[in-house]
Amino acid sequence: MARKILVTGMAGQIGQILCRELSATYDFVGIDRKPTPSGLPEDFHVAEIADFDAIRPRFDGVDTVIHLGADPSPRASWDSVLDNNIIGTRNVFEAAREAGVRRVVFASSNHVVGYYPMKDDPYRAVYEGRLADIRHPIEPLTATHLRPDSYYGVSKAFGESLGSYFHDAFGLSVICMRIGWVMTPDDPSFSAAALSLWLSHADAARFIEKCIEAPKHVGFAIVHGMSDNELRIWEKDDTRRIVGFDPEDGAGETWIERPGAPKPI
Amino acid sequence: MARKILVTGMAGQIGQILCRELSATYDFVGIDRKPTPSGLPEDFHVAEIADFDAIRPRFDGVDTVIHLGADPSPRASWDSVLDNNIIGTRNVFEAAREAGVRRVVFASSNHVVGYYPMKDDPYRAVYEGRLADIRHPIEPLTATHLRPDSYYGVSKAFGESLGSYFHDAFGLSVICMRIGWVMTPDDPSFSAAALSLWLSHADAARFIEKCIEAPKHVGFAIVHGMSDNELRIWEKDDTRRIVGFDPEDGAGETWIERPGAPKPI
């Protein structure tokens, strides 16, 4: 029998990718604050995750929660982050605990370490496309780095801490995905930062499937979801070891190396 | 002229120690939700830190904020932690930013890594007083460790992240103190965990003074406030290097080594 997977934020970009790529594999239930666009599962519910009572019934019988629901903007106000990302995320973990869900896969973000590439070389040189200034090999950013660049980034770090607590206190399996940049259209060639951060649609679906299927002994982990980009600055070995994710796509850096070359987008 | 120091949670245990030990050095202003006990500064105000407008006027002209105000219980409910520790801490940082405060010294806690000594040896063996099971040297817990043991611990990790963001985004100097255990009476001999965690009253005052006076180049840091206890499991070298704190007190382990010896308390 297919796993029953509850996706919060299902009407968003990544939710729709999951629905398109993995509907044959899983039995999806969706929650979102937005009314359903086309292409979502029949079992879809409009609800605010900040409202515990409104979302709680959807967790019964669920195997895995994919928690994508959030104000996704790094420019989000404190009030919006507080309701949607902090209170909402606590509600999702608490509802999962109450309902006896097996695992929560939480959408964290590169923004929990966003000030490294905004401030410090060599990461900053990567984001700015100053390839000549980069000394290789770059020491990758890992699960123990933390330097949020916004209230949004702080809220994602909060969700990781909360997941660690729910794992240790209640035995809930929690995998936090530090996601790079999933974009539509699925082409990162418009900037060096995008070439570094890119997670292709196909890799996003593969990555999340790996997080759902990771072995039972994975109790708590923070892993990285970026494609195999030449300008990648986040670890990939830990992620491969823990959940078995090997990206199949990857962005080169060729366009940057040709000064004056027209940017594809 | 003495620095003007705003202390949130001034009516609490550590606030009262500061008032007693450092009133000759600094010009204190206090905020607390509780009415003033004896021995507090004249400039003391009853206000909830969850109420931004109620506390904002107290930040004008302040050099350093010592942010101790919080629900201090590891058993605090989510609702209390949300109001007092999450919303309250954001209000304190935001008010400090608005008012142009030089530095915020934030009371974080050993509870941000509390599950290490509750679950994993050798830390657990220390807390349980199983000295024979400890392999030396113990690899100390550092600023990059994170494993909160409660909503309280999660809220303190949140405050650290928020401080990192406020430093990077707004140039506010932020020092986060992972405090061990300040207790009254000032005697940790009642348990192995207390002997490990002890921060004596005198060391607490010295430690916080060092955090206030640390050089300007200390923009953001997470440091550890425990006395020089033989059973200490947290780093002290980074803390000495960053803020210059060298504990002068320290708890031995002698009573544990004598099975059957009466426990002093």
Short mmCIF file of C-alpha atoms in Angstrom, two decimals:
data_model
loop_
_atom_site.label_atom_id
_atom_site.label_comp_id
_atom_site.label_asym_id
_atom_site.label_seq_id
_atom_site.Cartn_x
_atom_site.Cartn_y
_atom_site.Cartn_z
CA MET A 1 0.00 0.00 0.00
CA ALA A 2 1.29 3.46 -0.88
CA ARG A 3 2.45 5.66 1.97
CA LYS A 4 -0.02 8.37 2.92
CA ILE A 5 1.89 11.65 2.66
CA LEU A 6 0.56 14.94 4.00
CA VAL A 7 2.04 17.97 2.24
CA THR A 8 1.64 21.41 3.81
CA GLY A 9 1.96 24.25 1.33
CA MET A 10 0.91 21.87 -1.41
CA ALA A 11 -0.29 24.64 -3.74
CA GLY A 12 3.21 26.14 -3.80
CA GLN A 13 5.93 25.49 -6.33
CA ILE A 14 7.56 22.49 -4.67
CA GLY A 15 4.19 20.99 -3.67
CA GLN A 16 3.10 21.05 -7.28
CA ILE A 17 6.36 19.40 -8.40
CA LEU A 18 5.78 16.61 -5.87
CA CYS A 19 2.26 16.11 -7.06
CA ARG A 20 3.38 15.91 -10.68
CA GLU A 21 6.41 13.66 -10.12
CA LEU A 22 5.38 11.39 -7.27
CA SER A 23 1.59 10.96 -7.43
CA ALA A 24 2.00 7.47 -8.82
CA THR A 25 4.20 6.51 -5.85
CA TYR A 26 2.37 8.08 -2.91
CA ASP A 27 -1.11 8.76 -1.67
CA PHE A 28 -1.02 12.55 -1.20
CA VAL A 29 -3.11 14.72 1.08
CA GLY A 30 -2.65 18.47 0.68
CA ILE A 31 -3.06 21.51 2.91
CA ASP A 32 -2.57 25.08 1.79
CA ARG A 33 -3.86 28.52 2.71
CA LYS A 34 -4.46 29.15 -0.99
CA PRO A 35 -7.35 27.59 -2.92
CA THR A 36 -6.33 24.64 -5.01
CA PRO A 37 -4.86 25.27 -8.44
CA SER A 38 -5.26 22.56 -11.05
CA GLY A 39 -3.24 19.38 -10.76
CA LEU A 40 -3.52 18.88 -7.01
CA PRO A 41 -4.82 15.75 -5.29
CA GLU A 42 -8.53 15.39 -4.61
CA ASP A 43 -7.77 15.19 -0.91
CA PHE A 44 -6.87 18.87 -0.61
CA HIS A 45 -7.86 21.25 2.18
CA VAL A 46 -7.69 25.01 2.52
CA ALA A 47 -6.45 25.80 6.03
CA GLU A 48 -3.97 28.04 7.84
CA ILE A 49 -1.23 26.06 9.60
CA ALA A 50 -1.27 28.76 12.30
CA ASP A 51 -4.70 27.33 13.24
CA PHE A 52 -3.96 24.06 15.05
CA ASP A 53 -7.57 22.87 15.22
CA ALA A 54 -8.07 23.47 11.50
CA ILE A 55 -5.16 21.25 10.45
CA ARG A 56 -5.08 18.58 13.17
CA PRO A 57 -7.68 16.20 11.60
CA ARG A 58 -5.59 15.88 8.42
CA PHE A 59 -2.72 14.18 10.29
CA ASP A 60 -4.62 11.00 11.23
CA GLY A 61 -3.34 7.95 9.40
CA VAL A 62 -0.47 9.86 7.83
CA ASP A 63 2.91 8.12 7.38
CA THR A 64 5.05 11.16 6.51
CA VAL A 65 4.48 14.90 6.64
CA ILE A 66 6.30 17.03 4.08
CA HIS A 67 6.19 20.44 5.73
CA LEU A 68 6.59 23.07 3.02
CA GLY A 69 3.97 25.56 4.23
CA ALA A 70 5.48 28.92 5.16
CA ASP A 71 5.77 32.51 4.17
CA PRO A 72 8.55 31.77 1.66
CA SER A 73 9.93 35.28 1.29
CA PRO A 74 13.28 36.34 2.77
CA ARG A 75 11.66 39.77 2.97
CA ALA A 76 8.67 38.57 5.01
CA SER A 77 7.71 40.71 8.00
CA TRP A 78 8.15 39.50 11.55
CA ASP A 79 4.37 39.24 12.01
CA SER A 80 3.97 36.99 9.00
CA VAL A 81 6.99 34.85 9.94
CA LEU A 82 5.68 34.52 13.49
CA ASP A 83 2.27 33.24 12.39
CA ASN A 84 3.15 31.13 9.39
CA ASN A 85 6.68 29.89 10.03
CA ILE A 86 7.03 29.77 13.81
CA ILE A 87 3.56 29.09 15.21
CA GLY A 88 2.66 27.16 12.05
CA THR A 89 5.72 24.93 12.23
CA ARG A 90 5.18 24.20 15.92
CA ASN A 91 1.57 23.26 15.11
CA VAL A 92 2.71 20.89 12.38
CA PHE A 93 5.22 19.10 14.65
CA GLU A 94 2.73 18.91 17.50
CA ALA A 95 -0.07 17.58 15.27
CA ALA A 96 2.35 15.00 13.82
CA ARG A 97 3.33 13.90 17.33
CA GLU A 98 -0.28 13.63 18.49
CA ALA A 99 -1.28 11.64 15.41
CA GLY A 100 1.67 9.24 15.64
CA VAL A 101 3.16 10.22 12.29
CA ARG A 102 6.33 8.26 11.45
CA ARG A 103 8.43 11.10 10.02
CA VAL A 104 8.37 14.83 9.35
CA VAL A 105 10.42 16.10 6.42
CA PHE A 106 10.86 19.81 7.05
CA ALA A 107 11.67 22.35 4.35
CA SER A 108 14.51 24.36 5.81
CA SER A 109 16.52 26.64 3.57
CA ASN A 110 19.92 27.88 2.47
CA HIS A 111 18.79 31.13 4.15
CA VAL A 112 19.75 29.66 7.56
CA VAL A 113 23.35 30.27 6.43
CA GLY A 114 22.58 33.08 4.00
CA TYR A 115 25.01 35.63 5.42
CA TYR A 116 28.05 33.51 4.58
CA PRO A 117 27.69 34.08 0.82
CA MET A 118 26.52 37.64 1.35
CA LYS A 119 29.56 38.58 3.46
CA ASP A 120 32.47 36.14 3.49
CA ASP A 121 34.80 34.91 0.75
CA PRO A 122 35.07 32.44 -0.86
CA TYR A 123 31.29 32.02 -0.65
CA ARG A 124 30.63 35.63 -1.55
CA ALA A 125 32.94 35.43 -4.57
CA VAL A 126 30.85 32.50 -5.77
CA TYR A 127 27.54 34.36 -5.48
CA GLU A 128 29.03 37.38 -7.23
CA GLY A 129 30.57 35.28 -10.00
CA ARG A 130 34.14 36.43 -9.26
CA LEU A 131 35.62 33.07 -10.23
CA ALA A 132 39.21 34.28 -10.22
CA ASP A 133 38.90 35.15 -6.52
CA ILE A 134 37.86 31.65 -5.45
CA ARG A 135 40.52 29.46 -3.88
CA HIS A 136 39.75 25.79 -4.35
CA PRO A 137 38.78 23.59 -2.70
CA ILE A 138 36.00 25.54 -1.02
CA GLU A 139 35.29 24.37 2.52
CA PRO A 140 31.61 23.49 2.24
CA LEU A 141 28.89 24.84 4.53
CA THR A 142 27.51 21.98 6.64
CA ALA A 143 24.70 21.18 9.05
CA THR A 144 26.57 22.84 11.92
CA HIS A 145 26.85 26.23 10.20
CA LEU A 146 24.24 28.81 11.13
CA ARG A 147 24.05 32.44 10.02
CA PRO A 148 20.50 33.37 9.05
CA ASP A 149 19.98 36.30 6.70
CA SER A 150 16.40 37.28 7.53
CA TYR A 151 13.48 36.63 9.84
CA TYR A 152 12.66 33.92 7.31
CA GLY A 153 16.09 32.36 7.80
CA VAL A 154 15.76 32.62 11.59
CA SER A 155 12.40 30.84 11.39
CA LYS A 156 13.92 27.99 9.40
CA ALA A 157 16.70 27.61 11.99
CA PHE A 158 13.94 27.57 14.62
CA GLY A 159 12.20 24.74 12.74
CA GLU A 160 15.43 22.72 12.71
CA SER A 161 15.88 23.17 16.48
CA LEU A 162 12.26 22.27 17.07
CA GLY A 163 12.65 19.14 14.96
CA SER A 164 15.71 18.12 16.97
CA TYR A 165 13.68 18.55 20.17
CA PHE A 166 10.69 16.59 18.85
CA HIS A 167 12.99 13.78 17.82
CA ASP A 168 14.79 13.54 21.14
CA ALA A 169 11.71 14.10 23.29
CA PHE A 170 9.10 12.07 21.41
CA GLY A 171 10.94 9.73 19.04
CA LEU A 172 9.55 11.43 15.94
CA SER A 173 11.87 10.97 12.95
CA VAL A 174 12.73 14.42 11.54
CA ILE A 175 14.73 15.25 8.42
CA CYS A 176 15.44 18.92 7.72
CA MET A 177 16.14 19.81 4.11
CA ARG A 178 18.28 22.88 3.54
CA ILE A 179 16.91 23.57 0.09
CA GLY A 180 18.81 25.64 -2.44
CA TRP A 181 16.68 27.36 -5.06
CA VAL A 182 13.83 25.70 -6.93
CA MET A 183 12.85 28.05 -9.74
CA THR A 184 10.34 28.29 -12.58
CA PRO A 185 11.38 28.23 -15.36
CA ASP A 186 13.83 25.53 -14.30
CA ASP A 187 16.95 27.36 -15.56
CA PRO A 188 19.50 28.98 -13.22
CA SER A 189 21.67 30.62 -15.85
CA PHE A 190 20.56 34.18 -15.01
CA SER A 191 23.00 34.66 -12.11
CA ALA A 192 26.00 33.14 -10.39
CA ALA A 193 24.02 32.77 -7.15
CA ALA A 194 21.33 30.85 -9.00
CA LEU A 195 23.95 28.62 -10.65
CA SER A 196 25.26 27.88 -7.15
CA LEU A 197 21.88 27.33 -5.46
CA TRP A 198 19.98 25.53 -8.20
CA LEU A 199 17.89 22.50 -7.28
CA SER A 200 16.28 21.27 -10.48
CA HIS A 201 12.63 20.22 -10.42
CA ALA A 202 13.61 16.61 -11.10
CA ASP A 203 16.30 16.62 -8.40
CA ALA A 204 13.82 18.21 -5.96
CA ALA A 205 11.41 15.32 -6.42
CA ARG A 206 14.24 12.75 -6.14
CA PHE A 207 15.65 14.46 -3.03
CA ILE A 208 12.32 14.57 -1.21
CA GLU A 209 11.59 10.96 -2.14
CA LYS A 210 14.95 9.99 -0.61
CA CYS A 211 14.06 11.88 2.57
CA ILE A 212 10.74 10.03 2.78
CA GLU A 213 12.40 6.65 2.20
CA ALA A 214 15.57 7.10 4.29
CA PRO A 215 16.11 4.19 6.69
CA LYS A 216 14.41 4.00 10.04
CA HIS A 217 17.66 4.65 11.93
CA VAL A 218 17.70 8.22 10.60
CA GLY A 219 16.19 9.85 13.66
CA PHE A 220 17.22 13.45 13.14
CA ALA A 221 19.27 14.94 10.34
CA ILE A 222 19.93 18.17 8.49
CA VAL A 223 20.68 17.53 4.82
CA HIS A 224 21.32 19.66 1.74
CA GLY A 225 19.21 19.84 -1.41
CA MET A 226 21.10 21.41 -4.27
CA SER A 227 21.87 19.96 -7.70
CA ASP A 228 25.44 18.94 -8.50
CA ASN A 229 26.42 22.48 -9.49
CA GLU A 230 30.03 23.40 -10.15
CA LEU A 231 29.59 26.46 -7.90
CA ARG A 232 27.97 24.50 -5.06
CA ILE A 233 29.15 25.67 -1.62
CA TRP A 234 27.20 23.23 0.60
CA GLU A 235 28.24 19.73 1.61
CA LYS A 236 26.89 16.77 -0.35
CA ASP A 237 28.75 13.80 1.18
CA ASP A 238 26.83 13.85 4.47
CA THR A 239 23.56 14.10 2.57
CA ARG A 240 24.48 11.17 0.33
CA ARG A 241 25.49 9.07 3.33
CA ILE A 242 22.40 9.89 5.41
CA VAL A 243 19.54 9.80 2.88
CA GLY A 244 21.22 8.43 -0.27
CA PHE A 245 20.59 11.48 -2.43
CA ASP A 246 22.85 11.91 -5.46
CA PRO A 247 21.76 14.78 -7.68
CA GLU A 248 21.46 13.91 -11.37
CA ASP A 249 21.35 17.48 -12.64
CA GLY A 250 23.98 20.17 -12.24
CA ALA A 251 24.75 23.66 -13.47
CA GLY A 252 28.13 24.49 -15.00
CA GLU A 253 29.83 27.83 -14.74
CA THR A 254 30.69 28.25 -18.43
CA TRP A 255 28.71 31.38 -19.13
CA ILE A 256 30.52 33.27 -16.38
CA GLU A 257 33.92 32.40 -17.82
CA ARG A 258 33.20 34.21 -21.06
CA PRO A 259 33.21 37.93 -20.29
CA GLY A 260 30.72 39.79 -22.41
CA ALA A 261 28.80 36.64 -23.29
CA PRO A 262 25.09 37.27 -23.37
CA LYS A 263 23.34 35.94 -20.29
CA PRO A 264 20.82 33.31 -21.38
CA ILE A 265 18.02 34.93 -19.39
CA MET B 1 30.54 58.25 33.06
CA ALA B 2 29.15 54.84 33.96
CA ARG B 3 27.58 52.81 31.18
CA LYS B 4 23.78 52.79 31.26
CA ILE B 5 22.77 49.12 31.37
CA LEU B 6 19.20 47.95 30.84
CA VAL B 7 18.49 44.60 32.47
CA THR B 8 15.35 42.69 31.47
CA GLY B 9 14.20 40.18 34.08
CA MET B 10 15.97 42.26 36.73
CA ALA B 11 13.85 40.91 39.60
CA GLY B 12 15.07 37.39 38.88
CA GLN B 13 17.98 35.61 40.49
CA ILE B 14 20.72 36.72 38.09
CA GLY B 15 19.33 40.26 37.86
CA GLN B 16 19.56 40.58 41.61
CA ILE B 17 23.14 39.28 41.62
CA LEU B 18 24.08 41.92 39.03
CA CYS B 19 22.46 44.63 41.08
CA ARG B 20 24.31 43.54 44.20
CA GLU B 21 27.73 43.02 42.60
CA LEU B 22 27.89 45.66 39.87
CA SER B 23 25.78 48.63 41.00
CA ALA B 24 28.92 50.60 41.82
CA THR B 25 30.22 50.06 38.28
CA TYR B 26 27.12 50.61 36.15
CA ASP B 27 24.04 52.75 35.98
CA PHE B 28 21.29 50.13 35.95
CA VAL B 29 17.77 50.37 34.60
CA GLY B 30 15.52 47.38 35.27
CA ILE B 31 12.48 45.84 33.62
CA ASP B 32 10.56 42.88 34.95
CA ARG B 33 7.04 41.51 34.84
CA LYS B 34 7.21 41.08 38.62
CA PRO B 35 6.98 43.96 41.08
CA THR B 36 10.31 45.03 42.47
CA PRO B 37 11.78 43.14 45.41
CA SER B 38 14.14 44.99 47.68
CA GLY B 39 17.61 45.83 46.47
CA LEU B 40 16.76 46.82 42.91
CA PRO B 41 17.66 50.13 41.26
CA GLU B 42 15.33 53.08 41.58
CA ASP B 43 14.95 53.12 37.81
CA PHE B 44 12.85 49.96 37.70
CA HIS B 45 9.74 49.35 35.59
CA VAL B 46 7.10 46.65 35.65
CA ALA B 47 6.38 45.64 32.04
CA GLU B 48 5.91 42.54 29.91
CA ILE B 49 8.61 42.16 27.26
CA ALA B 50 5.94 40.63 25.01
CA ASP B 51 4.47 44.18 24.86
CA PHE B 52 6.79 46.13 22.56
CA ASP B 53 5.26 49.55 23.24
CA ALA B 54 5.51 49.04 26.99
CA ILE B 55 9.24 48.40 26.96
CA ARG B 56 10.47 50.51 24.01
CA PRO B 57 10.91 53.82 25.95
CA ARG B 58 13.34 52.17 28.39
CA PHE B 59 15.91 51.56 25.63
CA ASP B 60 16.67 55.20 24.87
CA GLY B 61 20.16 56.20 25.90
CA VAL B 62 21.11 52.64 26.85
CA ASP B 63 24.66 51.40 26.17
CA THR B 64 24.12 47.67 26.77
CA VAL B 65 21.06 45.49 27.25
CA ILE B 66 21.41 42.43 29.45
CA HIS B 67 18.47 40.33 28.30
CA LEU B 68 17.61 37.90 31.08
CA GLY B 69 13.80 38.19 30.90
CA ALA B 70 12.14 34.88 30.01
CA ASP B 71 10.05 32.08 31.31
CA PRO B 72 13.06 30.32 32.88
CA SER B 73 11.54 26.86 33.25
CA PRO B 74 12.57 23.93 31.07
CA ARG B 75 9.01 22.72 31.71
CA ALA B 76 7.39 25.92 30.43
CA SER B 77 4.44 25.46 28.09
CA TRP B 78 4.61 26.40 24.44
CA ASP B 79 2.22 29.32 24.97
CA SER B 80 4.38 30.81 27.70
CA VAL B 81 7.60 30.27 25.75
CA LEU B 82 6.03 31.83 22.66
CA ASP B 83 5.02 35.02 24.49
CA ASN B 84 7.91 35.50 26.87
CA ASN B 85 10.90 33.94 25.16
CA ILE B 86 10.19 34.20 21.43
CA ILE B 87 8.06 37.30 20.96
CA GLY B 88 9.70 38.92 23.99
CA THR B 89 13.22 38.32 22.73
CA ARG B 90 12.38 39.64 19.27
CA ASN B 91 10.94 42.76 20.91
CA VAL B 92 14.10 43.28 22.94
CA PHE B 93 16.38 42.99 19.90
CA GLU B 94 14.13 45.23 17.81
CA ALA B 95 13.87 47.87 20.53
CA ALA B 96 17.67 47.77 20.97
CA ARG B 97 18.13 48.25 17.23
CA GLU B 98 15.67 51.14 17.06
CA ALA B 99 17.26 52.87 20.03
CA GLY B 100 20.82 52.48 18.74
CA VAL B 101 22.00 50.35 21.66
CA ARG B 102 25.69 49.35 21.37
CA ARG B 103 25.41 45.72 22.50
CA VAL B 104 22.89 43.10 23.59
CA VAL B 105 24.12 40.42 25.98
CA PHE B 106 21.59 37.61 25.70
CA ALA B 107 21.04 34.94 28.35
CA SER B 108 21.05 31.71 26.41
CA SER B 109 21.35 28.43 28.29
CA ASN B 110 22.97 25.03 28.57
CA HIS B 111 19.49 23.78 27.65
CA VAL B 112 20.23 24.51 23.96
CA VAL B 113 22.44 21.40 24.12
CA GLY B 114 20.59 19.70 26.99
CA TYR B 115 19.97 16.38 25.27
CA TYR B 116 23.67 15.59 25.02
CA PRO B 117 24.06 15.02 28.77
CA MET B 118 20.61 13.44 28.98
CA LYS B 119 21.34 10.88 26.25
CA ASP B 120 24.98 10.50 25.15
CA ASP B 121 28.09 9.40 26.99
CA PRO B 122 30.47 10.71 28.18
CA TYR B 123 28.25 13.73 28.97
CA ARG B 124 25.50 11.56 30.42
CA ALA B 125 27.95 9.71 32.65
CA VAL B 126 29.00 13.10 34.03
CA TYR B 127 25.46 14.19 34.85
CA GLU B 128 24.75 10.84 36.47
CA GLY B 129 27.99 10.87 38.48
CA ARG B 130 29.30 7.62 36.94
CA LEU B 131 32.90 8.79 37.08
CA ALA B 132 34.37 5.38 36.24
CA ASP B 133 32.56 5.44 32.88
CA ILE B 134 34.08 8.72 31.74
CA ARG B 135 36.95 8.55 29.28
CA HIS B 136 39.18 11.59 29.50
CA PRO B 137 39.67 14.00 27.92
CA ILE B 138 36.02 14.81 27.28
CA GLU B 139 35.43 16.53 23.96
CA PRO B 140 33.75 19.73 25.10
CA LEU B 141 30.42 20.99 23.83
CA THR B 142 30.97 24.19 21.84
CA ALA B 143 29.06 27.03 20.21
CA THR B 144 28.31 24.89 17.16
CA HIS B 145 26.55 22.15 19.13
CA LEU B 146 22.77 22.33 19.24
CA ARG B 147 20.38 19.82 20.77
CA PRO B 148 17.65 21.58 22.76
CA ASP B 149 15.88 19.64 25.48
CA SER B 150 12.64 21.61 25.78
CA TYR B 151 10.57 24.41 24.29
CA TYR B 152 12.65 26.57 26.61
CA GLY B 153 15.87 25.27 25.02
CA VAL B 154 14.43 25.78 21.52
CA SER B 155 13.56 29.37 22.42
CA LYS B 156 17.12 30.03 23.58
CA ALA B 157 18.50 28.62 20.31
CA PHE B 158 16.03 30.91 18.54
CA GLY B 159 17.42 33.89 20.47
CA GLU B 160 20.96 32.99 19.39
CA SER B 161 19.90 32.81 15.72
CA LEU B 162 18.03 36.07 16.03
CA GLY B 163 21.09 37.71 17.57
CA SER B 164 23.25 36.47 14.71
CA TYR B 165 20.77 37.99 12.25
CA PHE B 166 20.58 41.33 14.09
CA HIS B 167 24.34 41.53 14.14
CA ASP B 168 24.79 40.80 10.44
CA ALA B 169 21.82 42.86 9.28
CA PHE B 170 22.07 45.90 11.54
CA GLY B 171 25.57 45.93 13.04
CA LEU B 172 24.31 45.38 16.59
CA SER B 173 26.94 43.69 18.76
CA VAL B 174 25.43 40.53 20.28
CA ILE B 175 26.98 38.17 22.81
CA CYS B 176 25.02 35.05 23.71
CA MET B 177 25.82 33.51 27.09
CA ARG B 178 25.17 29.78 27.40
CA ILE B 179 24.73 29.89 31.15
CA GLY B 180 25.16 26.80 33.29
CA TRP B 181 23.27 26.81 36.57
CA VAL B 182 23.11 29.77 38.94
CA MET B 183 21.57 28.52 42.15
CA THR B 184 20.54 29.81 45.58
CA PRO B 185 22.01 28.79 47.95
CA ASP B 186 25.23 29.02 45.97
CA ASP B 187 26.30 25.41 46.53
CA PRO B 188 26.17 22.74 43.80
CA SER B 189 27.11 19.74 45.92
CA PHE B 190 23.64 18.18 45.83
CA SER B 191 24.08 16.45 42.46
CA ALA B 192 26.65 15.57 39.82
CA ALA B 193 24.75 17.59 37.22
CA ALA B 194 24.88 20.63 39.50
CA LEU B 195 28.62 20.11 40.09
CA SER B 196 29.05 20.11 36.31
CA LEU B 197 26.79 23.08 35.55
CA TRP B 198 27.58 25.37 38.47
CA LEU B 199 28.12 29.06 37.80
CA SER B 200 28.81 30.69 41.17
CA HIS B 201 27.19 34.02 41.96
CA ALA B 202 30.57 35.74 41.93
CA ASP B 203 31.57 34.13 38.62
CA ALA B 204 28.17 35.08 37.15
CA ALA B 205 28.80 38.75 37.91
CA ARG B 206 32.38 38.55 36.56
CA PHE B 207 31.23 36.73 33.42
CA ILE B 208 28.49 39.23 32.59
CA GLU B 209 30.84 42.14 33.25
CA LYS B 210 33.31 40.60 30.77
CA CYS B 211 30.52 40.31 28.19
CA ILE B 212 29.62 43.98 28.68
CA GLU B 213 33.27 45.07 28.38
CA ALA B 214 34.43 42.74 25.59
CA PRO B 215 36.20 44.65 22.80
CA LYS B 216 34.32 46.39 20.04
CA HIS B 217 35.45 43.85 17.45
CA VAL B 218 33.30 41.20 19.11
CA GLY B 219 30.34 41.50 16.78
CA PHE B 220 28.59 38.21 17.43
CA ALA B 221 29.62 35.38 19.71
CA ILE B 222 28.26 32.45 21.67
CA VAL B 223 30.20 31.94 24.92
CA HIS B 224 29.92 29.65 27.94
CA GLY B 225 29.26 30.66 31.52
CA MET B 226 30.17 27.89 33.94
CA SER B 227 32.62 27.95 36.83
CA ASP B 228 35.87 26.02 36.51
CA ASN B 229 34.26 22.76 37.61
CA GLU B 230 36.14 19.48 37.37
CA LEU B 231 33.08 17.94 35.71
CA ARG B 232 32.65 20.77 33.20
CA ILE B 233 31.64 19.51 29.72
CA TRP B 234 31.52 22.85 27.86
CA GLU B 235 34.41 24.67 26.20
CA LYS B 236 36.16 27.44 28.08
CA ASP B 237 39.06 28.36 25.77
CA ASP B 238 36.88 30.07 23.15
CA THR B 239 35.10 32.00 25.89
CA ARG B 240 38.41 33.13 27.43
CA ARG B 241 39.72 34.22 24.03
CA ILE B 242 36.57 36.09 22.99
CA VAL B 243 35.47 37.88 26.18
CA GLY B 244 38.37 37.26 28.56
CA PHE B 245 36.40 35.35 31.17
CA ASP B 246 38.37 33.09 33.49
CA PRO B 247 36.23 31.60 36.25
CA GLU B 248 37.66 32.01 39.74
CA ASP B 249 35.41 29.45 41.42
CA GLY B 250 35.07 25.77 40.63
CA ALA B 251 33.43 22.66 42.00
CA GLY B 252 35.40 19.50 42.67
CA GLU B 253 34.08 16.00 42.34
CA THR B 254 35.29 14.65 45.67
CA TRP B 255 31.97 13.82 47.24
CA ILE B 256 31.06 11.55 44.33
CA GLU B 257 34.25 9.52 44.74
CA ARG B 258 33.31 8.43 48.23
CA PRO B 259 30.42 5.98 47.92
CA GLY B 260 28.08 6.25 50.82
CA ALA B 261 29.36 9.68 51.81
CA PRO B 262 26.56 11.92 53.00
CA LYS B 263 25.53 14.43 50.40
CA PRO B 264 26.09 17.90 51.78
CA ILE B 265 22.59 19.04 50.80
#
